[in-house]
Tab-separated table of C-alpha atoms and ligand atoms in Angstrom:
chain	number	residue	atom	x	y	z
T	27	UNK	CA	-45.442	27.148	21.600
T	28	UNK	CA	-47.548	30.268	21.981
T	29	UNK	CA	-48.416	32.760	19.258
T	30	UNK	CA	-46.332	35.832	20.249
T	31	UNK	CA	-48.246	38.509	22.141
T	32	UNK	CA	-45.961	41.375	21.148
T	33	UNK	CA	-43.692	41.846	18.154
T	34	UNK	CA	-39.895	41.771	18.212
T	35	UNK	CA	-37.392	44.188	16.695
T	36	UNK	CA	-35.282	43.148	13.682
T	37	UNK	CA	-32.107	43.061	15.756
T	38	UNK	CA	-33.614	40.520	18.101
T	39	UNK	CA	-35.005	38.479	15.230
T	40	UNK	CA	-31.681	38.477	13.401
T	41	UNK	CA	-29.954	37.382	16.588
T	42	UNK	CA	-32.395	34.529	17.068
T	43	UNK	CA	-31.969	33.407	13.481
T	44	UNK	CA	-28.183	33.464	13.735
T	45	UNK	CA	-28.456	31.446	16.884
T	46	UNK	CA	-30.704	28.894	15.177
T	47	UNK	CA	-28.292	28.683	12.242
T	48	UNK	CA	-25.444	27.662	14.539
T	49	UNK	CA	-26.860	24.134	14.409
T	50	UNK	CA	-26.873	24.137	10.583
T	51	UNK	CA	-24.348	22.329	8.490
T	52	UNK	CA	-21.512	24.697	7.563
T	53	UNK	CA	-22.486	24.891	3.882
T	54	UNK	CA	-20.377	27.984	3.284
T	55	UNK	CA	-17.316	25.839	3.809
T	56	UNK	CA	-18.441	22.976	1.584
T	57	UNK	CA	-19.614	20.676	4.375
T	58	UNK	CA	-22.771	19.540	2.568
T	59	UNK	CA	-22.611	17.450	-0.624
T	60	UNK	CA	-26.105	18.538	-1.769
T	61	UNK	CA	-28.865	21.162	-1.340
T	62	UNK	CA	-26.834	24.308	-2.049
T	63	UNK	CA	-25.129	25.566	-5.199
T	64	UNK	CA	-22.547	28.252	-5.540
T	65	UNK	CA	-20.453	29.748	-8.308
T	66	UNK	CA	-18.874	32.885	-6.843
T	67	UNK	CA	-19.647	35.807	-4.565
T	68	UNK	CA	-20.522	38.195	-7.412
T	69	UNK	CA	-23.037	35.757	-8.952
T	70	UNK	CA	-24.566	35.181	-5.510
T	71	UNK	CA	-24.914	38.925	-5.026
T	72	UNK	CA	-26.442	39.615	-8.459
T	73	UNK	CA	-29.093	36.985	-7.752
T	74	UNK	CA	-29.846	38.402	-4.340
T	75	UNK	CA	-30.080	41.993	-5.570
T	76	UNK	CA	-32.329	41.153	-8.504
T	77	UNK	CA	-34.479	38.986	-6.246
T	78	UNK	CA	-34.976	41.831	-3.795
T	79	UNK	CA	-35.833	44.249	-6.593
T	80	UNK	CA	-38.904	42.157	-7.419
T	81	UNK	CA	-39.469	40.882	-3.898
T	82	UNK	CA	-43.168	41.808	-3.761
T	83	UNK	CA	-44.284	41.269	-7.355
T	84	UNK	CA	-46.140	38.060	-8.099
T	85	UNK	CA	-45.357	36.118	-11.255
T	86	UNK	CA	-48.914	34.748	-11.173
T	87	UNK	CA	-49.943	38.227	-12.308
T	88	UNK	CA	-47.255	38.538	-14.971
T	89	UNK	CA	-49.741	38.492	-17.835
T	90	UNK	CA	-52.062	41.193	-16.482
T	91	UNK	CA	-50.067	43.305	-14.039
T	92	UNK	CA	-46.329	42.831	-14.356
T	93	UNK	CA	-45.157	43.258	-17.925
T	94	UNK	CA	-41.621	43.278	-16.493
T	95	UNK	CA	-41.898	39.724	-15.197
T	96	UNK	CA	-43.637	38.532	-18.347
T	97	UNK	CA	-40.821	39.910	-20.465
T	98	UNK	CA	-38.113	38.483	-18.206
T	99	UNK	CA	-39.718	35.041	-18.090
T	100	UNK	CA	-40.107	34.997	-21.879
T	101	UNK	CA	-36.478	35.959	-22.252
T	102	UNK	CA	-35.300	33.279	-19.800
T	103	UNK	CA	-37.297	30.696	-21.765
T	104	UNK	CA	-35.990	32.052	-25.075
T	105	UNK	CA	-32.364	32.009	-23.983
T	106	UNK	CA	-32.707	28.480	-22.621
T	107	UNK	CA	-34.400	27.171	-25.765
T	108	UNK	CA	-31.467	28.527	-27.726
T	109	UNK	CA	-29.113	26.634	-25.408
T	110	UNK	CA	-31.163	23.406	-25.700
T	111	UNK	CA	-31.494	23.473	-29.509
T	112	UNK	CA	-35.238	24.124	-29.347
T	113	UNK	CA	-36.854	24.207	-32.780
T	114	UNK	CA	-38.797	27.297	-33.874
T	115	UNK	CA	-42.061	25.937	-32.507
T	116	UNK	CA	-40.719	24.935	-29.080
T	117	UNK	CA	-42.222	26.556	-25.997
T	118	UNK	CA	-41.701	26.498	-22.264
T	119	UNK	CA	-42.152	28.225	-18.963
T	120	UNK	CA	-40.616	28.731	-15.567
T	121	UNK	CA	-41.704	26.706	-12.567
T	122	UNK	CA	-40.782	26.664	-8.899
T	123	UNK	CA	-38.569	23.597	-9.073
T	124	UNK	CA	-37.546	20.401	-10.751
T	125	UNK	CA	-40.316	18.386	-9.122
T	126	UNK	CA	-42.936	20.763	-10.457
T	127	UNK	CA	-41.381	20.700	-13.932
T	128	UNK	CA	-41.414	16.894	-13.898
T	129	UNK	CA	-44.971	16.771	-12.609
T	130	UNK	CA	-46.170	18.975	-15.446
T	131	UNK	CA	-44.267	17.000	-18.089
T	132	UNK	CA	-45.837	13.775	-16.807
T	133	UNK	CA	-49.269	15.377	-16.866
T	134	UNK	CA	-48.787	16.600	-20.439
T	135	UNK	CA	-47.582	13.166	-21.553
T	136	UNK	CA	-50.559	11.480	-19.913
T	137	UNK	CA	-52.936	13.892	-21.617
T	138	UNK	CA	-51.340	13.229	-24.983
T	139	UNK	CA	-51.821	9.519	-24.464
T	140	UNK	CA	-55.474	10.085	-23.594
T	141	UNK	CA	-55.986	12.352	-26.598
T	142	UNK	CA	-54.695	9.631	-28.882
T	143	UNK	CA	-55.966	6.461	-27.228
T	144	UNK	CA	-58.880	7.533	-25.052
T	145	UNK	CA	-59.155	7.518	-21.268
T	146	UNK	CA	-60.585	3.980	-20.942
T	147	UNK	CA	-58.587	0.902	-19.960
T	148	UNK	CA	-56.305	0.031	-17.054
T	149	UNK	CA	-53.713	2.265	-15.438
T	150	UNK	CA	-51.112	3.908	-17.636
T	151	UNK	CA	-47.432	3.495	-16.933
T	152	UNK	CA	-44.103	5.211	-17.354
T	153	UNK	CA	-40.826	3.422	-17.905
T	154	UNK	CA	-37.875	5.066	-16.168
T	155	UNK	CA	-34.323	4.079	-15.231
T	156	UNK	CA	-33.797	2.978	-11.614
T	157	UNK	CA	-31.764	6.155	-11.140
T	158	UNK	CA	-34.574	8.551	-12.145
T	159	UNK	CA	-35.580	11.176	-9.600
T	160	UNK	CA	-38.353	10.267	-7.097
T	161	UNK	CA	-40.428	13.150	-8.494
T	162	UNK	CA	-41.617	10.719	-11.207
T	163	UNK	CA	-43.091	8.525	-8.483
T	164	UNK	CA	-44.548	11.550	-6.747
T	165	UNK	CA	-46.315	12.435	-9.992
T	166	UNK	CA	-47.280	8.793	-10.527
T	167	UNK	CA	-48.830	8.483	-7.068
T	168	UNK	CA	-50.796	11.661	-7.541
T	169	UNK	CA	-52.056	10.813	-11.032
T	170	UNK	CA	-52.517	7.060	-10.543
T	171	UNK	CA	-49.773	6.121	-12.979
T	172	UNK	CA	-47.627	3.053	-12.572
T	173	UNK	CA	-43.880	3.707	-12.520
T	174	UNK	CA	-41.664	0.936	-13.872
T	175	UNK	CA	-38.139	1.450	-12.571
T	176	UNK	CA	-35.786	-0.565	-14.727
T	177	UNK	CA	-32.392	-1.760	-13.394
T	178	UNK	CA	-29.404	0.105	-14.817
T	179	UNK	CA	-26.780	-1.187	-17.233
T	180	UNK	CA	-23.315	-2.000	-15.862
T	181	UNK	CA	-22.113	1.532	-16.571
T	182	UNK	CA	-24.881	2.846	-14.269
T	183	UNK	CA	-26.701	4.432	-17.209
T	184	UNK	CA	-30.216	3.572	-18.372
T	185	UNK	CA	-30.432	0.077	-19.834
T	186	UNK	CA	-32.170	0.972	-23.081
T	187	UNK	CA	-32.899	-2.601	-24.197
T	188	UNK	CA	-34.441	-3.487	-20.842
T	189	UNK	CA	-36.484	-0.290	-20.912
T	190	UNK	CA	-37.701	-1.048	-24.431
T	191	UNK	CA	-38.804	-4.473	-23.243
T	192	UNK	CA	-40.798	-2.921	-20.396
T	193	UNK	CA	-42.772	-0.706	-22.779
T	194	UNK	CA	-46.287	-1.933	-23.540
T	195	UNK	CA	-49.432	-0.474	-25.082
T	196	UNK	CA	-50.245	1.370	-21.814
T	197	UNK	CA	-46.870	3.146	-21.641
T	198	UNK	CA	-47.267	6.918	-21.907
T	199	UNK	CA	-43.769	8.065	-20.990
T	200	UNK	CA	-40.083	7.154	-21.223
T	201	UNK	CA	-37.499	9.026	-19.192
T	202	UNK	CA	-33.767	9.643	-19.439
T	203	UNK	CA	-31.684	11.815	-17.106
T	204	UNK	CA	-28.928	14.249	-18.035
T	205	UNK	CA	-27.367	13.359	-15.699
T	206	UNK	CA	-29.061	11.210	-13.076
T	207	UNK	CA	-28.576	12.464	-9.542
T	208	UNK	CA	-27.254	9.238	-7.951
T	209	UNK	CA	-24.317	8.517	-10.252
T	210	UNK	CA	-23.847	11.729	-12.220
T	211	UNK	CA	-23.881	10.084	-15.651
T	212	UNK	CA	-25.962	11.062	-18.659
T	213	UNK	CA	-28.310	8.386	-19.972
T	214	UNK	CA	-28.082	7.368	-23.666
T	215	UNK	CA	-30.795	9.785	-24.759
T	216	UNK	CA	-30.248	9.162	-28.480
T	217	UNK	CA	-30.929	5.459	-28.065
T	218	UNK	CA	-33.922	6.105	-25.818
T	219	UNK	CA	-35.250	8.445	-28.498
T	220	UNK	CA	-35.145	5.634	-31.052
T	221	UNK	CA	-37.330	3.509	-28.777
T	222	UNK	CA	-39.633	6.479	-28.147
T	223	UNK	CA	-40.081	7.086	-31.877
T	224	UNK	CA	-40.512	3.397	-32.756
T	225	UNK	CA	-43.136	2.864	-30.077
T	226	UNK	CA	-44.686	6.331	-30.304
T	227	UNK	CA	-44.076	7.068	-26.632
T	228	UNK	CA	-43.289	10.473	-25.159
T	229	UNK	CA	-39.624	10.916	-24.115
T	230	UNK	CA	-38.860	13.349	-21.316
T	231	UNK	CA	-35.276	14.304	-20.537
T	232	UNK	CA	-34.735	15.183	-16.905
T	233	UNK	CA	-31.882	17.668	-17.121
T	234	UNK	CA	-32.897	19.222	-13.804
T	235	UNK	CA	-29.468	19.006	-12.252
T	236	UNK	CA	-27.284	19.205	-15.344
T	237	UNK	CA	-29.273	21.277	-17.828
T	238	UNK	CA	-27.513	24.562	-17.206
T	239	UNK	CA	-24.064	22.986	-16.935
T	240	UNK	CA	-23.828	20.248	-19.589
T	241	UNK	CA	-24.094	22.560	-22.636
T	242	UNK	CA	-21.156	24.653	-21.408
T	243	UNK	CA	-19.072	21.628	-20.496
T	244	UNK	CA	-19.749	20.379	-24.003
T	245	UNK	CA	-18.587	23.693	-25.487
T	246	UNK	CA	-15.305	23.061	-23.657
T	247	UNK	CA	-14.974	19.848	-25.702
T	248	UNK	CA	-15.596	17.378	-22.911
T	249	UNK	CA	-17.315	14.266	-24.300
T	250	UNK	CA	-20.931	15.088	-23.433
T	251	UNK	CA	-23.460	13.096	-25.438
T	252	UNK	CA	-26.417	14.855	-27.054
T	253	UNK	CA	-29.346	15.059	-24.641
T	254	UNK	CA	-31.629	17.925	-25.643
T	255	UNK	CA	-33.966	18.868	-28.544
T	256	UNK	CA	-31.090	18.265	-30.907
T	257	UNK	CA	-32.149	14.622	-30.542
T	258	UNK	CA	-35.308	13.950	-32.566
T	259	UNK	CA	-37.772	12.166	-30.290
T	260	UNK	CA	-37.124	14.267	-27.188
T	261	UNK	CA	-40.515	15.839	-26.559
T	262	UNK	CA	-39.891	17.652	-23.279
T	263	UNK	CA	-36.995	18.660	-21.067
T	264	UNK	CA	-36.719	19.954	-17.509
T	265	UNK	CA	-33.765	22.021	-16.274
T	266	UNK	CA	-33.338	23.727	-12.906
T	267	UNK	CA	-31.994	27.247	-12.797
T	268	UNK	CA	-31.616	26.969	-9.033
T	269	UNK	CA	-29.018	24.220	-9.370
T	270	UNK	CA	-26.099	24.677	-11.783
T	271	UNK	CA	-27.770	27.757	-13.283
T	272	UNK	CA	-26.646	29.349	-9.996
T	273	UNK	CA	-29.935	31.275	-9.700
T	274	UNK	CA	-31.726	31.790	-6.370
T	275	UNK	CA	-34.425	29.305	-5.351
T	276	UNK	CA	-37.122	28.734	-6.482
T	277	UNK	CA	-36.480	28.546	-10.216
T	278	UNK	CA	-36.765	25.747	-12.738
T	279	UNK	CA	-37.712	25.549	-16.407
T	280	UNK	CA	-39.751	23.148	-18.500
T	281	UNK	CA	-39.733	22.976	-22.293
T	282	UNK	CA	-41.750	21.217	-24.984
T	283	UNK	CA	-40.796	20.551	-28.584
T	284	UNK	CA	-44.209	21.655	-29.839
T	285	UNK	CA	-46.761	24.282	-28.940
T	286	UNK	CA	-49.402	21.539	-28.832
T	287	UNK	CA	-47.538	19.655	-26.084
T	288	UNK	CA	-46.912	22.891	-24.201
T	289	UNK	CA	-50.672	23.530	-24.158
T	290	UNK	CA	-51.117	20.136	-22.508
T	291	UNK	CA	-49.236	21.393	-19.455
T	292	UNK	CA	-51.441	24.464	-19.095
T	293	UNK	CA	-54.358	24.537	-16.701
T	294	UNK	CA	-57.368	26.689	-17.620
T	295	UNK	CA	-60.638	27.031	-15.763
T	296	UNK	CA	-63.630	29.370	-15.842
T	297	UNK	CA	-66.393	27.956	-13.683
T	298	UNK	CA	-65.991	30.045	-10.557
T	299	UNK	CA	-66.982	33.627	-9.662
T	300	UNK	CA	-63.849	35.396	-10.900
T	301	UNK	CA	-63.818	34.057	-14.442
T	302	UNK	CA	-60.954	32.617	-16.449
T	303	UNK	CA	-58.041	31.299	-14.384
T	304	UNK	CA	-55.093	29.911	-16.277
T	305	UNK	CA	-51.592	28.885	-15.230
T	306	UNK	CA	-48.815	26.907	-16.846
T	307	UNK	CA	-47.660	25.883	-13.362
T	308	UNK	CA	-48.924	23.701	-10.547
T	309	UNK	CA	-48.571	26.532	-8.083
T	310	UNK	CA	-50.570	29.764	-8.316
T	311	UNK	CA	-48.650	32.560	-6.654
T	312	UNK	CA	-45.002	32.598	-7.699
T	313	UNK	CA	-42.217	34.833	-6.419
T	314	UNK	CA	-41.416	37.626	-8.871
T	315	UNK	CA	-37.948	37.537	-7.347
T	316	UNK	CA	-37.304	34.060	-8.708
T	317	UNK	CA	-38.023	35.193	-12.259
T	318	UNK	CA	-36.096	38.466	-12.007
T	319	UNK	CA	-33.073	36.878	-10.366
T	320	UNK	CA	-32.844	34.139	-13.005
T	321	UNK	CA	-33.073	36.703	-15.771
T	322	UNK	CA	-30.354	38.748	-14.110
T	323	UNK	CA	-27.971	35.858	-13.443
T	324	UNK	CA	-28.284	34.437	-16.994
T	325	UNK	CA	-27.573	37.872	-18.442
T	326	UNK	CA	-24.820	38.631	-15.943
T	327	UNK	CA	-22.890	35.485	-16.796
T	328	UNK	CA	-23.734	34.824	-20.434
T	329	UNK	CA	-22.107	31.966	-22.304
T	330	UNK	CA	-18.671	33.297	-21.411
T	331	UNK	CA	-19.382	33.328	-17.689
T	332	UNK	CA	-21.003	29.911	-17.609
T	333	UNK	CA	-18.139	28.434	-19.620
T	334	UNK	CA	-15.632	29.900	-17.191
T	335	UNK	CA	-17.475	28.377	-14.226
T	336	UNK	CA	-17.894	25.072	-16.066
T	337	UNK	CA	-14.143	24.912	-16.677
T	338	UNK	CA	-13.416	25.523	-12.991
T	339	UNK	CA	-16.002	22.968	-11.911
T	340	UNK	CA	-14.645	20.291	-14.218
T	341	UNK	CA	-11.058	20.942	-13.140
T	342	UNK	CA	-12.101	20.707	-9.491
T	343	UNK	CA	-14.104	17.518	-10.062
T	344	UNK	CA	-11.137	15.881	-11.759
T	345	UNK	CA	-8.949	16.847	-8.802
T	346	UNK	CA	-11.449	15.202	-6.434
T	347	UNK	CA	-11.527	12.058	-8.571
T	348	UNK	CA	-7.724	11.897	-8.667
T	349	UNK	CA	-7.560	12.443	-4.908
T	350	UNK	CA	-10.143	9.761	-4.168
T	351	UNK	CA	-8.472	7.235	-6.441
T	352	UNK	CA	-5.170	7.905	-4.701
T	353	UNK	CA	-6.675	6.659	-1.425
T	354	UNK	CA	-5.898	2.990	-1.016
T	355	UNK	CA	-9.157	1.005	-0.899
T	356	UNK	CA	-11.457	3.509	-2.608
T	357	UNK	CA	-12.631	3.488	-6.182
T	358	UNK	CA	-15.025	5.464	-8.350
T	359	UNK	CA	-18.185	3.568	-9.188
T	360	UNK	CA	-18.231	5.463	-12.472
T	361	UNK	CA	-16.569	8.384	-14.251
T	362	UNK	CA	-18.612	11.544	-13.668
T	363	UNK	CA	-19.937	13.256	-16.808
T	364	UNK	CA	-20.282	16.508	-14.875
T	365	UNK	CA	-19.680	17.269	-11.197
T	366	UNK	CA	-21.565	14.545	-9.331
T	367	UNK	CA	-19.216	11.921	-7.935
T	368	UNK	CA	-20.063	8.474	-6.581
T	369	UNK	CA	-17.424	6.184	-5.140
T	370	UNK	CA	-17.116	3.157	-2.905
T	371	UNK	CA	-14.867	0.323	-1.907
T	372	UNK	CA	-14.364	-3.402	-2.368
T	373	UNK	CA	-12.226	-3.551	0.768
T	374	UNK	CA	-13.777	-1.434	3.512
T	375	UNK	CA	-17.377	-0.642	4.460
T	376	UNK	CA	-17.926	2.724	2.858
T	377	UNK	CA	-20.874	3.630	5.103
T	378	UNK	CA	-18.545	3.220	8.086
T	379	UNK	CA	-16.178	5.604	6.325
T	380	UNK	CA	-19.085	8.043	5.902
T	381	UNK	CA	-19.850	7.665	9.616
T	382	UNK	CA	-16.369	8.818	10.428
T	383	UNK	CA	-16.615	11.671	7.929
T	384	UNK	CA	-19.815	12.777	9.694
T	385	UNK	CA	-17.910	12.839	13.000
T	386	UNK	CA	-15.449	15.182	11.284
T	387	UNK	CA	-18.278	17.584	10.342
T	388	UNK	CA	-19.047	16.451	6.774
T	389	UNK	CA	-22.705	15.756	5.979
T	390	UNK	CA	-22.563	12.323	4.342
T	391	UNK	CA	-24.042	11.891	0.880
T	392	UNK	CA	-24.671	8.194	0.252
T	393	UNK	CA	-25.977	5.808	-2.371
T	394	UNK	CA	-27.446	2.464	-1.345
T	395	UNK	CA	-27.044	0.766	-4.741
T	396	UNK	CA	-24.156	0.498	-5.247
T	397	UNK	CA	-23.153	1.175	-1.655
T	398	UNK	CA	-21.183	4.361	-1.970
T	399	UNK	CA	-20.476	7.931	-1.055
T	400	UNK	CA	-21.900	10.715	-3.152
T	401	UNK	CA	-21.244	14.406	-3.662
T	402	UNK	CA	-22.553	17.089	-5.968
T	403	UNK	CA	-19.668	19.507	-6.210
T	404	UNK	CA	-19.990	23.239	-6.641
T	405	UNK	CA	-17.419	25.952	-6.056
T	406	UNK	CA	-17.973	25.797	-2.276
T	407	UNK	CA	-16.093	22.497	-2.406
T	408	UNK	CA	-12.973	23.842	-4.063
T	409	UNK	CA	-11.198	25.479	-1.103
T	410	UNK	CA	-11.867	22.491	1.191
T	411	UNK	CA	-10.681	19.767	-1.180
T	412	UNK	CA	-7.433	19.001	0.635
T	413	UNK	CA	-9.127	18.900	4.031
T	414	UNK	CA	-11.835	16.613	2.670
T	415	UNK	CA	-9.357	14.228	1.067
T	416	UNK	CA	-7.162	14.118	4.179
T	417	UNK	CA	-10.194	13.363	6.347
T	418	UNK	CA	-11.343	10.741	3.852
T	419	UNK	CA	-7.956	9.033	3.814
T	420	UNK	CA	-7.769	8.860	7.598
T	421	UNK	CA	-11.400	7.687	7.827
T	422	UNK	CA	-10.648	4.846	5.406
T	423	UNK	CA	-7.500	3.916	7.345
T	424	UNK	CA	-9.456	3.787	10.621
T	425	UNK	CA	-12.203	1.618	9.163
T	426	UNK	CA	-9.635	-0.684	7.634
T	427	UNK	CA	-7.989	-1.066	11.036
T	428	UNK	CA	-11.165	-1.724	13.007
T	429	UNK	CA	-12.752	-3.761	10.235
T	430	UNK	CA	-16.114	-2.360	11.184
T	431	UNK	CA	-19.079	-3.064	8.925
T	432	UNK	CA	-22.077	-1.649	10.746
T	433	UNK	CA	-22.522	2.058	10.225
T	434	UNK	CA	-25.015	4.328	11.976
T	435	UNK	CA	-25.651	6.343	8.795
T	436	UNK	CA	-28.256	5.394	6.212
T	437	UNK	CA	-28.589	6.570	2.644
T	438	UNK	CA	-31.091	9.456	2.605
T	439	UNK	CA	-31.555	12.441	0.325
I	30	PLP	C1	-32.980	18.103	-8.082
I	30	PLP	C2	-33.485	17.158	-9.081
I	30	PLP	C3	-34.858	17.091	-9.380
I	30	PLP	C4	-35.925	17.787	-8.559
I	30	PLP	O1	-35.749	19.134	-8.406
I	30	PLP	P1	-36.296	19.969	-7.162
I	30	PLP	O2	-35.959	21.356	-7.574
I	30	PLP	O3	-35.574	19.511	-5.938
I	30	PLP	O4	-37.767	19.754	-7.067
I	30	PLP	C5	-35.226	16.264	-10.417
I	30	PLP	N1	-34.331	15.532	-11.101
I	30	PLP	C6	-33.009	15.550	-10.827
I	30	PLP	C7	-32.069	14.715	-11.634
I	30	PLP	C8	-32.555	16.352	-9.795
I	30	PLP	O5	-31.239	16.352	-9.477
């Protein structure tokens, strides 16, 4: 590769990009079970327009230069805290993604532990369900914290008793997911909160994937268990706008029950030539577009809009579940609380089925424990449901006939 000598015109660039995209998975037609989220064309467009309006502004300068972004971020946080039953004192901020939100929650929890027990002694640890997102290990590796991943209960939710047993005097954090990514089920947050209160350990709820969907599904009277600040003992909560909030990337949110805990996630520094530097995020520069677009999408949809989408998503998910269960040899590993499905088979090798789905143009989503197929459904998956189920049925039939058990695919995020 050579650095280009001369520039190219937009038309040429656009052509080259379109050409490159020909090798991409056809996400617009629901061919990927993860990475992209979609509600409807109008929501997509509102996000894009608002993003472009604040394309150049930098949310790092929101406090000093861009009152607009400051106001919009405060309003996003305010609206979300209302949704998540935040008490009067609760505080939060926007980040660039779920991993960053988790990282900052872990850091705040560690600092609280140090404030109360001192920094001396061996390594600290966090106790998380086996299904918790790898971002907890990313944070653990970076901050020298041990991560204890505890096997799940039979219903694929956090095993609260086993987690309680794993807690010791060096435990600074307990985690529950709402829902976990692998199996799509919400952990028993209320029971985890009892352990957290008894043992005086910080409880973080990772609602990255479900945070902006679960409250609306609950309003529709689906049986969604309490998972947010409504539960005493939940100290922090992460929720991604760029997932089922249907906002453009990058946009996540992180909330704390108290102002004191919020302060623990803030970085402040003075000892350099330019004076005080303070951020509530890991990153410095942040796209103004991400803040503006989230503000716009939340206000465009409102409770009414999100409830409408939630109803469609839940109806679609049920139709997928019914369709999968109608295929001889397949079964759900668990009932989805929201729109993440995970299914497998006692009769055929499900990875071999996924292999054959890949040959038909579907990017396989897989879980290795239990061995299964996995999909996070958004509205892109609605129009292709029949095609998917037909392909799935014929893939299962083929694998049953050949009896194959060695697939080329491997579970990977
Ligand atoms: C997506 C996800 C994350 C991480 O979010 P990123 O935005 O990809 O960094 C964390 N937890 C859960 C449950 C997730 O689904």
